Coordinates of C-alpha atoms in Angstrom, one line a residue:
M1 CA 8.0 -2.3 -17.2
T2 CA 7.5 -4.2 -20.4
R3 CA 4.4 -4.9 -22.8
N4 CA 2.7 -8.2 -22.2
E5 CA 0.3 -9.2 -25.2
G6 CA -0.6 -5.5 -25.6
T7 CA -3.4 -5.9 -22.9
R8 CA -1.5 -5.3 -19.3
I9 CA 1.9 -4.5 -17.9
T10 CA 4.0 -6.9 -16.1
A11 CA 7.0 -6.2 -14.0
A12 CA 9.8 -7.8 -15.8
P13 CA 11.6 -10.7 -13.8
T14 CA 15.1 -9.6 -13.0
A15 CA 18.2 -11.4 -12.7
L16 CA 18.4 -10.6 -9.2
T17 CA 15.2 -12.1 -8.5
R18 CA 15.6 -15.1 -10.5
T19 CA 18.8 -15.5 -8.8
A20 CA 17.1 -15.4 -5.1
S21 CA 14.4 -17.8 -5.9
E22 CA 17.1 -20.3 -7.2
H23 CA 19.2 -20.0 -4.4
R24 CA 16.1 -20.4 -1.9
F25 CA 15.6 -23.6 -3.6
R26 CA 18.7 -24.8 -3.7
R27 CA 19.0 -24.1 0.1
A28 CA 15.8 -26.7 0.6
L29 CA 17.6 -29.5 -1.4
N30 CA 20.8 -29.1 0.8
G31 CA 18.1 -29.2 4.3
Y32 CA 16.6 -32.2 2.7
S33 CA 19.7 -34.6 1.1
C34 CA 17.6 -37.5 0.4
L35 CA 14.3 -36.0 -0.9
A36 CA 16.8 -34.2 -3.6
A37 CA 18.3 -37.2 -5.0
R38 CA 15.3 -38.5 -6.0
F39 CA 14.4 -35.5 -8.0
S40 CA 15.1 -36.2 -11.9
L41 CA 16.1 -33.4 -14.1
L42 CA 12.2 -33.2 -15.1
S43 CA 11.2 -32.1 -12.0
W44 CA 14.0 -29.1 -11.7
F45 CA 12.9 -27.9 -14.9
L46 CA 9.5 -28.0 -14.0
L47 CA 9.4 -26.2 -11.0
V48 CA 11.6 -23.5 -12.6
G49 CA 8.7 -23.5 -14.8
S50 CA 6.2 -23.0 -12.5
L51 CA 8.1 -20.0 -11.0
E52 CA 8.1 -18.3 -14.2
E53 CA 4.3 -18.8 -14.7
I54 CA 3.7 -17.0 -11.6
R55 CA 5.9 -14.1 -12.2
A56 CA 4.1 -14.1 -16.0
Q57 CA 0.9 -13.3 -14.3
P58 CA -0.8 -9.9 -14.8
S59 CA -0.4 -7.2 -12.2
V60 CA -0.7 -4.0 -13.6
F61 CA -3.6 -3.1 -16.2
N62 CA -2.7 0.1 -18.2
I63 CA -6.0 2.0 -19.0
V64 CA -4.8 2.6 -22.7
D65 CA -4.5 -1.0 -23.3
Y66 CA -8.5 -1.1 -23.0
G67 CA -9.2 1.8 -24.8
A68 CA -8.6 4.8 -22.7
K69 CA -7.6 8.3 -24.7
G70 CA -5.6 11.1 -22.4
D71 CA -6.4 13.4 -25.0
G72 CA -8.4 15.5 -22.3
R73 CA -11.8 15.2 -24.5
T74 CA -12.4 11.6 -24.6
V75 CA -15.0 10.1 -22.0
N76 CA -13.3 6.9 -21.0
T77 CA -15.5 5.5 -18.3
Q78 CA -16.1 2.4 -20.2
A79 CA -12.4 1.7 -20.9
I80 CA -11.4 2.4 -17.4
N81 CA -14.0 0.4 -16.0
K82 CA -12.9 -2.6 -18.1
A83 CA -9.6 -2.3 -16.7
I84 CA -10.8 -2.4 -13.3
E85 CA -12.8 -5.3 -14.2
A86 CA -10.3 -7.6 -15.8
C87 CA -7.9 -6.5 -12.9
A88 CA -10.2 -7.7 -10.4
K89 CA -10.8 -10.9 -12.2
S90 CA -7.5 -11.9 -12.3
G91 CA -7.1 -11.6 -8.6
G92 CA -6.3 -8.0 -8.2
G93 CA -3.5 -5.6 -8.7
T94 CA -2.9 -2.2 -10.2
V95 CA -4.9 -0.3 -12.6
W96 CA -2.4 2.4 -14.0
V97 CA -2.9 5.9 -15.3
P98 CA -0.4 7.1 -17.6
S99 CA 0.0 10.5 -18.3
G100 CA -2.4 12.3 -19.8
E101 CA -5.8 14.0 -19.3
F102 CA -8.3 11.1 -19.2
R103 CA -12.2 12.5 -18.9
S104 CA -14.6 10.0 -17.1
G105 CA -17.8 9.4 -15.7
T106 CA -18.3 7.1 -12.7
I107 CA -15.6 4.7 -11.9
R108 CA -16.2 1.6 -9.8
L109 CA -13.1 0.2 -7.6
L110 CA -13.9 -3.6 -6.9
S111 CA -11.7 -5.5 -4.3
N112 CA -8.1 -5.7 -3.9
V113 CA -7.7 -3.0 -6.9
N114 CA -5.2 -0.1 -6.6
L115 CA -6.2 2.6 -9.0
H116 CA -2.3 4.2 -9.5
L117 CA -2.4 7.5 -11.2
D118 CA 1.6 8.3 -12.5
S119 CA 2.8 11.6 -12.4
G120 CA 1.6 13.9 -14.8
A121 CA -1.6 11.8 -15.3
V122 CA -5.0 13.8 -14.9
L123 CA -8.2 12.0 -14.2
K124 CA -11.1 14.5 -14.8
G125 CA -14.7 14.4 -14.2
S126 CA -16.9 14.7 -17.2
D127 CA -19.2 17.2 -17.6
N128 CA -21.9 15.7 -18.7
L129 CA -24.5 14.6 -16.2
A130 CA -25.4 11.5 -18.1
D131 CA -22.3 9.9 -17.4
Y132 CA -22.1 9.7 -13.9
L133 CA -23.9 6.7 -12.3
Q134 CA -27.4 7.2 -10.9
E135 CA -29.6 5.0 -8.6
G136 CA -33.2 6.3 -7.8
E137 CA -32.5 9.8 -6.4
S138 CA -28.4 9.1 -5.9
R139 CA -26.2 10.1 -8.3
Y140 CA -22.7 9.5 -7.8
G141 CA -19.1 11.5 -8.8
L142 CA -16.3 10.3 -10.2
V143 CA -15.4 6.8 -8.0
L144 CA -17.4 4.9 -6.5
A145 CA -16.4 1.6 -4.3
R146 CA -19.3 -0.3 -2.7
N147 CA -19.3 -3.6 -0.6
A148 CA -15.3 -3.8 -1.4
E149 CA -12.3 -4.9 0.4
N150 CA -8.9 -3.7 0.0
V151 CA -9.2 -1.1 -2.4
S152 CA -7.0 2.0 -2.9
I153 CA -5.9 5.1 -4.8
T154 CA -2.5 6.1 -4.7
G155 CA 0.2 7.8 -7.1
H156 CA 1.4 11.7 -7.8
G157 CA -1.1 12.1 -10.2
V158 CA -4.5 14.6 -10.2
L159 CA -8.0 13.8 -9.9
D160 CA -10.0 16.6 -11.0
G161 CA -13.7 16.7 -10.0
N162 CA -14.6 19.5 -12.9
G163 CA -16.8 21.1 -10.4
T164 CA -16.6 24.4 -11.5
Y165 CA -18.5 23.8 -14.6
F166 CA -21.3 23.2 -12.1
M167 CA -21.5 26.2 -10.5
D168 CA -23.4 29.5 -11.6
L169 CA -20.5 32.0 -10.7
N170 CA -22.6 34.6 -11.2
K171 CA -25.3 34.4 -8.9
K172 CA -25.6 33.8 -5.0
R173 CA -26.9 30.9 -3.3
V174 CA -29.3 32.0 -0.2
E175 CA -31.4 29.5 1.6
D176 CA -34.3 29.8 3.7
D177 CA -33.0 28.6 6.8
F178 CA -33.1 31.5 8.8
D179 CA -35.2 34.6 9.7
G180 CA -33.4 37.5 9.7
Q181 CA -35.7 39.5 11.7
F182 CA -33.6 37.7 15.2
T183 CA -30.6 38.5 14.0
R184 CA -28.7 42.4 15.3
Q185 CA -28.8 43.2 11.4
G186 CA -32.7 42.3 10.7
K187 CA -33.7 41.6 7.5
A188 CA -30.4 43.1 6.0
Y189 CA -28.9 40.2 7.1
I190 CA -26.8 38.6 4.1
H191 CA -29.2 40.1 2.3
G192 CA -27.9 43.5 2.1
D193 CA -24.5 42.1 0.4
K194 CA -24.2 44.0 -2.8
E195 CA -21.3 42.3 -4.0
M196 CA -20.7 38.5 -4.4
G197 CA -18.0 38.7 -1.8
D198 CA -17.4 35.2 -0.1
G199 CA -19.9 33.6 -1.8
P200 CA -21.4 30.9 -2.3
V201 CA -22.4 30.8 -5.8
L202 CA -25.1 28.7 -6.7
P203 CA -24.4 25.5 -7.9
K204 CA -26.3 24.0 -11.1
D205 CA -27.4 20.3 -11.3
R206 CA -24.1 18.6 -10.7
P207 CA -22.6 15.2 -9.8
G208 CA -22.6 13.7 -6.5
N209 CA -19.8 13.2 -4.0
M210 CA -16.7 12.9 -5.8
F211 CA -15.2 9.9 -4.2
V212 CA -17.7 7.1 -2.3
F213 CA -16.7 4.5 -0.4
S214 CA -19.9 3.0 1.0
E215 CA -20.1 -0.7 3.6
C216 CA -16.1 -1.4 2.4
R217 CA -13.2 -2.3 4.5
T218 CA -9.7 -1.4 4.2
I219 CA -9.4 1.5 1.7
L220 CA -6.3 3.2 1.4
M221 CA -6.0 7.1 -0.6
R222 CA -2.5 8.2 -0.5
D223 CA -0.1 11.2 -2.2
V224 CA -2.7 11.7 -5.0
I225 CA -4.1 15.3 -5.5
V226 CA -7.7 16.2 -5.5
K227 CA -9.5 19.4 -6.6
D228 CA -12.5 21.1 -7.4
S229 CA -15.2 19.1 -6.3
P230 CA -18.7 19.4 -6.9
M231 CA -19.9 18.0 -4.1
W232 CA -18.5 16.3 -1.0
T233 CA -15.2 15.2 -2.0
I234 CA -14.3 11.9 -0.1
H235 CA -17.5 9.9 1.7
I236 CA -16.6 7.1 3.7
A237 CA -19.8 6.0 4.7
D238 CA -20.5 2.5 6.8
T239 CA -16.8 1.5 6.5
D240 CA -14.4 -0.3 8.7
G241 CA -11.1 0.7 8.1
A242 CA -9.5 3.9 6.1
E243 CA -6.6 5.6 5.7
I244 CA -6.0 9.0 4.0
S245 CA -2.5 10.0 3.9
G246 CA -1.0 13.0 2.2
V247 CA -3.6 13.8 0.2
P248 CA -4.0 17.3 -0.7
I249 CA -7.7 18.6 -1.3
L250 CA -8.0 21.8 -3.0
N251 CA -11.3 22.9 -3.9
E252 CA -12.9 26.1 -5.0
L253 CA -13.9 27.9 -1.4
P254 CA -17.0 29.9 -2.9
Y255 CA -18.3 26.5 -4.2
A256 CA -20.7 25.1 -0.9
N257 CA -21.1 21.6 -0.3
N258 CA -18.1 20.7 -1.4
D259 CA -16.6 19.0 2.6
G260 CA -13.0 17.6 2.4
I261 CA -13.3 14.7 4.0
H262 CA -16.8 13.3 5.7
C263 CA -17.4 10.0 7.3
T264 CA -20.8 8.4 8.1
T265 CA -21.1 5.6 10.7
S266 CA -17.4 4.5 10.1
R267 CA -14.7 3.2 12.3
N268 CA -11.1 2.7 12.3
I269 CA -10.4 5.9 10.7
R270 CA -6.9 7.5 10.0
I271 CA -6.4 10.9 8.6
S272 CA -3.2 12.2 8.4
D273 CA -0.7 15.2 7.0
C274 CA -3.2 16.4 4.4
D275 CA -4.0 20.1 3.1
I276 CA -7.5 20.4 3.1
R277 CA -9.3 23.7 1.1
A278 CA -13.4 23.4 1.4
G279 CA -15.9 25.3 0.8
D280 CA -17.8 23.5 3.6
D281 CA -16.6 21.5 6.3
G282 CA -12.9 20.2 6.4
I283 CA -12.9 17.1 8.2
C284 CA -16.8 15.6 9.2
V285 CA -17.3 12.9 11.5
T286 CA -21.2 12.0 11.9
G287 CA -23.4 9.3 13.0
F288 CA -25.5 9.7 9.5
G289 CA -26.1 6.2 8.0
S290 CA -28.2 3.8 6.2
K291 CA -27.2 1.1 8.8
K292 CA -27.4 1.4 12.7
G293 CA -23.6 1.1 14.3
V294 CA -21.7 3.5 16.0
S295 CA -18.9 6.2 14.3
E296 CA -15.8 5.5 16.3
N297 CA -12.1 5.2 16.5
V298 CA -10.8 7.7 14.2
T299 CA -7.8 10.0 14.3
V300 CA -6.9 13.2 12.6
S301 CA -3.3 14.5 12.4
N302 CA -0.8 16.8 11.1
C303 CA -3.5 18.6 8.3
T304 CA -3.8 22.1 7.6
I305 CA -7.5 22.8 6.6
Q306 CA -9.0 26.1 5.5
S307 CA -13.1 26.0 5.3
R308 CA -15.9 27.9 4.6
S309 CA -17.8 26.3 7.7
S310 CA -15.9 24.4 10.6
G311 CA -12.3 22.9 9.9
I312 CA -13.2 19.9 12.1
R313 CA -17.1 18.9 12.7
V314 CA -18.2 16.3 14.8
G315 CA -21.7 15.5 15.0
Y316 CA -25.5 15.0 13.4
G317 CA -27.1 11.6 12.8
A318 CA -28.8 9.2 14.8
N319 CA -26.0 7.0 15.5
N320 CA -23.4 7.5 18.7
I321 CA -19.8 8.7 17.7
R322 CA -17.2 8.0 20.2
N323 CA -13.5 7.8 20.8
L324 CA -12.2 10.5 18.5
V325 CA -8.8 12.4 18.4
F326 CA -7.5 15.5 16.3
Q327 CA -4.0 16.6 16.6
N328 CA -1.4 19.0 15.4
L329 CA -3.8 21.0 13.2
V330 CA -3.7 24.4 11.3
I331 CA -7.2 26.0 10.8
Y332 CA -6.8 29.2 9.0
G333 CA -9.4 31.4 7.2
S334 CA -12.7 29.6 8.3
N335 CA -15.9 30.5 9.3
R336 CA -15.3 28.4 12.7
G337 CA -12.7 26.2 13.7
L338 CA -13.6 22.7 15.7
G339 CA -17.3 22.4 15.8
I340 CA -19.3 19.5 17.8
F341 CA -22.9 19.4 17.5
T342 CA -26.1 16.9 18.2
R343 CA -29.4 17.6 16.5
D344 CA -30.9 14.4 17.0
Q345 CA -30.6 11.8 19.3
G346 CA -26.9 10.5 18.8
T347 CA -24.4 11.1 21.5
I348 CA -21.2 12.4 21.2
E349 CA -18.2 11.6 23.7
N350 CA -14.6 10.7 24.0
V351 CA -13.3 13.7 22.1
L352 CA -9.9 14.9 22.2
F353 CA -8.8 18.2 20.5
S354 CA -4.8 19.0 21.2
N355 CA -2.1 21.0 19.8
I356 CA -4.1 23.6 17.3
T357 CA -3.9 26.8 15.9
I358 CA -7.0 28.7 14.7
D359 CA -7.2 31.5 12.9
T360 CA -11.5 32.4 12.4
R361 CA -13.1 35.5 10.8
L362 CA -16.5 36.4 9.6
H363 CA -17.6 35.7 6.3
T364 CA -20.3 37.5 3.8
G365 CA -22.8 35.4 2.1
H366 CA -24.8 32.1 3.2
W367 CA -22.7 30.4 5.4
W368 CA -22.8 28.1 8.4
G369 CA -20.7 30.1 11.1
N370 CA -19.9 33.3 12.9
G371 CA -16.1 33.1 13.4
E372 CA -16.2 30.9 16.6
P373 CA -12.7 29.2 17.1
I374 CA -14.6 26.5 19.4
H375 CA -18.6 25.8 19.0
V376 CA -20.1 23.3 21.0
S377 CA -24.0 23.3 20.6
A378 CA -27.1 21.0 21.1
V379 CA -30.4 22.1 18.9
P380 CA -33.1 20.1 17.5
I381 CA -34.1 19.9 14.0
Y382 CA -37.1 17.4 14.4
E383 CA -40.1 17.2 16.3
N384 CA -40.5 15.4 19.3
V385 CA -36.8 14.3 19.5
T386 CA -34.5 15.4 21.8
S387 CA -30.7 16.2 20.9
G388 CA -28.1 13.6 22.3
V389 CA -25.6 13.9 25.2
I390 CA -22.2 15.6 24.6
R391 CA -19.8 14.3 27.4
N392 CA -16.0 14.0 28.4
V393 CA -14.7 16.3 25.6
R394 CA -11.1 17.8 25.7
F395 CA -9.7 21.0 24.5
S396 CA -5.8 21.2 25.2
N397 CA -3.2 23.4 23.9
I398 CA -4.9 25.8 21.1
V399 CA -4.0 29.3 20.4
A400 CA -6.9 31.0 18.3
R401 CA -7.1 33.7 16.6
S402 CA -10.9 35.0 15.6
E403 CA -13.3 37.3 15.3
S404 CA -15.8 35.8 17.4
G405 CA -15.7 34.0 21.0
I406 CA -16.1 30.3 22.2
V407 CA -19.6 29.3 22.4
V408 CA -20.8 26.4 24.2
H409 CA -24.3 26.1 23.9
G410 CA -26.6 23.6 25.6
Q411 CA -30.4 23.0 26.3
K412 CA -32.5 22.1 29.2
E413 CA -33.3 18.7 27.5
T414 CA -29.3 18.5 27.0
V415 CA -26.9 19.4 29.4
F416 CA -23.3 18.5 28.7
E417 CA -21.0 16.7 30.8
D418 CA -17.6 16.8 31.7
L419 CA -15.7 19.4 29.2
C420 CA -12.5 21.0 29.7
F421 CA -10.6 23.6 28.1
D422 CA -6.9 23.6 29.2
N423 CA -4.0 25.9 28.3
I424 CA -6.1 28.5 25.6
H425 CA -4.8 31.5 24.2
L426 CA -7.4 33.4 23.0
T427 CA -6.9 36.8 20.9
L428 CA -10.7 38.4 19.9
L429 CA -10.2 40.6 16.9
P430 CA -12.1 43.8 15.8
S431 CA -13.6 42.8 11.9
R432 CA -14.6 44.7 9.0
L433 CA -17.5 43.0 9.1
D434 CA -18.8 43.6 12.6
A435 CA -21.6 45.8 11.6
S436 CA -23.1 43.4 8.8
Y437 CA -22.5 39.7 10.7
G438 CA -21.2 40.2 14.1
G439 CA -23.1 40.1 17.1
N440 CA -25.1 37.2 16.3
F441 CA -25.0 33.6 17.4
D442 CA -25.3 30.8 14.7
L443 CA -27.0 27.4 15.6
R444 CA -28.1 26.3 12.7
P445 CA -29.4 24.0 11.7
T446 CA -32.5 24.2 13.7
L447 CA -36.1 23.2 14.2
D448 CA -36.9 27.1 15.1
K449 CA -35.7 29.6 13.1
A450 CA -35.2 31.9 16.2
K451 CA -32.5 29.9 17.5
A452 CA -30.7 30.1 13.9
I453 CA -29.3 33.1 13.8
F454 CA -29.9 35.6 16.2
K455 CA -28.4 38.7 18.4
H456 CA -26.6 37.9 21.1
D457 CA -23.6 39.6 23.1
I458 CA -20.4 38.1 22.3
P459 CA -18.2 37.1 25.4
G460 CA -14.4 35.6 25.2
M461 CA -16.0 32.3 26.2
F462 CA -20.1 31.3 26.5
L463 CA -21.5 28.4 28.3
R464 CA -24.8 27.6 28.6
Y465 CA -26.6 24.5 30.5
V466 CA -23.4 22.3 31.5
N467 CA -22.4 20.5 34.2
G468 CA -18.9 19.3 34.9
V469 CA -16.8 22.4 33.0
R470 CA -13.1 22.5 33.9
I471 CA -11.2 25.7 32.5
R472 CA -7.5 25.8 33.1
D473 CA -4.9 28.4 32.0
F474 CA -7.2 30.3 29.8
E475 CA -5.3 33.5 28.7
L476 CA -8.0 36.0 26.9
E477 CA -7.1 39.1 25.1
W478 CA -8.7 41.5 23.3
V479 CA -7.6 44.0 20.5
E480 CA -8.8 47.5 20.0
P481 CA -11.1 49.1 18.6
L482 CA -13.8 46.5 19.2
S483 CA -17.9 46.6 18.4
D484 CA -19.9 47.2 21.7
F485 CA -21.1 44.2 21.6
F486 CA -18.2 42.1 22.7
S487 CA -18.9 41.6 26.3
H488 CA -18.1 39.6 29.4
G489 CA -14.2 37.4 29.2
I490 CA -16.3 34.2 30.4
E491 CA -19.6 33.9 30.6
A492 CA -21.5 31.1 32.2
E493 CA -25.6 30.3 32.3
D494 CA -27.5 27.5 33.5
F495 CA -24.7 26.0 35.1
E496 CA -23.5 23.4 37.8
D497 CA -20.2 22.3 39.0
L498 CA -18.1 25.0 37.3
R499 CA -14.3 24.9 37.9
V500 CA -12.2 28.2 36.8
D501 CA -8.4 27.8 37.4
G502 CA -5.9 30.3 36.2
F503 CA -7.8 32.5 33.9
K504 CA -6.5 35.6 32.8
G505 CA -8.4 37.9 31.2
K506 CA -11.0 41.1 31.6
Q507 CA -14.2 42.3 29.8
G508 CA -14.5 43.4 26.1
S509 CA -16.2 46.8 25.2
K510 CA -19.4 46.8 27.4
G511 CA -17.5 49.0 30.2
A512 CA -18.8 49.1 33.7
T513 CA -21.4 46.6 32.5
G514 CA -19.2 43.8 31.6
A515 CA -17.1 41.4 33.8
A516 CA -14.1 39.2 33.6
V517 CA -16.3 36.7 34.7
A518 CA -20.4 36.9 34.4
L519 CA -22.1 33.8 36.1
T520 CA -26.0 33.4 36.3
R521 CA -28.2 30.8 37.3
G522 CA -25.8 28.1 38.3
R523 CA -24.3 26.1 41.6
N524 CA -21.3 25.0 42.8
V525 CA -18.6 27.1 41.3
S526 CA -14.8 27.9 42.5
L527 CA -12.5 30.6 40.8
R528 CA -8.9 30.2 41.9
N529 CA -5.3 31.5 40.6
C530 CA -7.2 33.8 38.2
E531 CA -5.7 37.2 37.4
A532 CA -7.7 40.4 36.3
A533 CA -6.2 42.0 32.9
P534 CA -5.4 45.7 33.6
G535 CA -8.5 47.4 32.0
T536 CA -10.5 44.8 34.4
E537 CA -13.8 47.0 35.3
T538 CA -15.4 44.3 37.4
F539 CA -13.8 40.7 38.1
L540 CA -17.0 38.8 39.4
L541 CA -20.6 39.3 38.4
V542 CA -23.1 37.3 40.0
S543 CA -26.7 36.4 39.8
E544 CA -29.2 33.7 41.2
V545 CA -25.9 31.5 42.0
T546 CA -25.7 28.9 44.8
D547 CA -23.1 27.1 46.4
Q548 CA -20.0 29.4 45.8
R549 CA -17.4 27.4 47.0
L550 CA -14.1 29.1 46.7
L551 CA -12.5 32.3 45.3
V552 CA -9.2 32.0 46.1
N553 CA -5.4 32.9 45.3
N554 CA -6.8 35.1 42.7
D555 CA -5.1 38.5 41.9
L556 CA -7.5 41.0 41.3
S557 CA -5.4 44.5 41.8
R558 CA -6.2 45.4 38.2
A559 CA -9.8 45.1 38.8
R560 CA -11.8 48.2 39.6
R561 CA -14.2 45.9 41.8
I562 CA -14.1 42.4 42.9
S563 CA -18.0 42.0 42.4
Q564 CA -21.1 42.7 41.6
P565 CA -23.0 42.6 43.7
A566 CA -20.3 43.8 46.5
K567 CA -21.3 41.0 48.8
T568 CA -21.3 37.4 47.7
S569 CA -21.4 34.4 49.3
F570 CA -17.9 33.5 48.4
S571 CA -15.4 31.7 50.8
S572 CA -12.7 34.2 49.9
E573 CA -8.8 33.8 50.6
G574 CA -5.2 34.4 49.6
N575 CA -6.5 36.8 47.1
L576 CA -4.6 40.1 46.0
L577 CA -7.1 43.1 46.1
P578 CA -7.5 46.2 44.3
G579 CA -5.2 48.7 45.4
K580 CA -3.2 46.3 47.1
R581 CA -0.5 45.3 44.3

């Protein structure tokens, strides 16, 4: 790189580049010999001069040349924005952040601008709220791009949101979104904690989302390191075409609301090879948005995620969500693994989860999620609004260790359709927090606080208000000692058309009252190729179930009894019965 007039960095033309240009020109002359004969020497020099002029156009703009200082103290908002404006005005190029710590408020990325952070460069959020852009009730964070095309943030530097400055680390945050009287622990739930524990801490007045790409086309973030966001980290809103690749997002886990990547009513999004640690959802796809549209065509692959809510969250918002693929993921140390939620009228459909390992546990403090590896739910949060339907969702090749079971909780007005669980291995573990937090379902946010956090026994898999569920090759293990609220292996209520093929497991700690499979208020069900694990009390518990189609080729030899009540209307054949092994 060479300095050009003290205001910009340009790539110096090399002999190799100049020679290549001359060769191309000579080939053109040889191809058109008649025209070549007419070129004068002056024409040749004019052409070479124009090539040199093109090469001399500014393409890289150093923020230092616009007044920025990397001393860790100076607020460089104005200087960085000047460099960006100059770059955009010239037709586009790269705004270069060299080594050093550059403080800044909100900077605005414009079309055709690449913000590039050199190794050793740190772009850090100001600790003065007045340095951040505010429009009406909306305050922005470090970077804003609106109605822009072809914008990117690249390099091997660090973007630091300075979120810690805006937190009160000595106070806990508790909100009024539940009523403790409905929990197993009563009023002591959350409020019984004497220590800070897992947080969350109380935020002060703080900047908005660290990166906002709103109504943009074709955005890219690659290789930069992002850390300590005060709010959502990367917000992709009403945008078409985004790629986020190789970006570590390293937020402080006790700070609520610092989601990793949050996509609202956007489409054609690719997220890959990211290490995300967030005090809220790791990656979120919703139907929120200021414009009508569909949130669609999102792929997420090869990421590791740690979250204080859901590793992956899909749902919320009035706009529909469809055509999503999540694959090759590791989710660990989180409140929830995979979550799908309808809370208003938007429908969610065509979603694939595959090749995922999940490690979830109970946490102290005011966090959503109670350790479920997979959570699918519909609960209204607005008066007179019915939650949208969830349909055509596949979970396959998933290995999970958790302190709570899989929850699929629809409602009478919103019956889930066509869900498949294929090749799932779930190990349920005891928790040191069972007495203070365990034995509850958490469906927040809800309109009715009685359905927010409420007492409920914990089966390995719970299904309610579902139609067309397929469970194939589901292996369930329980690790002792378990609390007595752990119940059935698979429990289904208010269902239709349930197929279980290849389930291996038993009940939890309910002893004689638990069953490997418990069915209530349903119709059209079949169980085949299942195996009662050692210690099974009752394999099948049935109540108010009609059209019991098939109980075939099951190994029930380790169960003390086949079913309760003893006589069922199942068509039974090819089963290995107790005492017959």
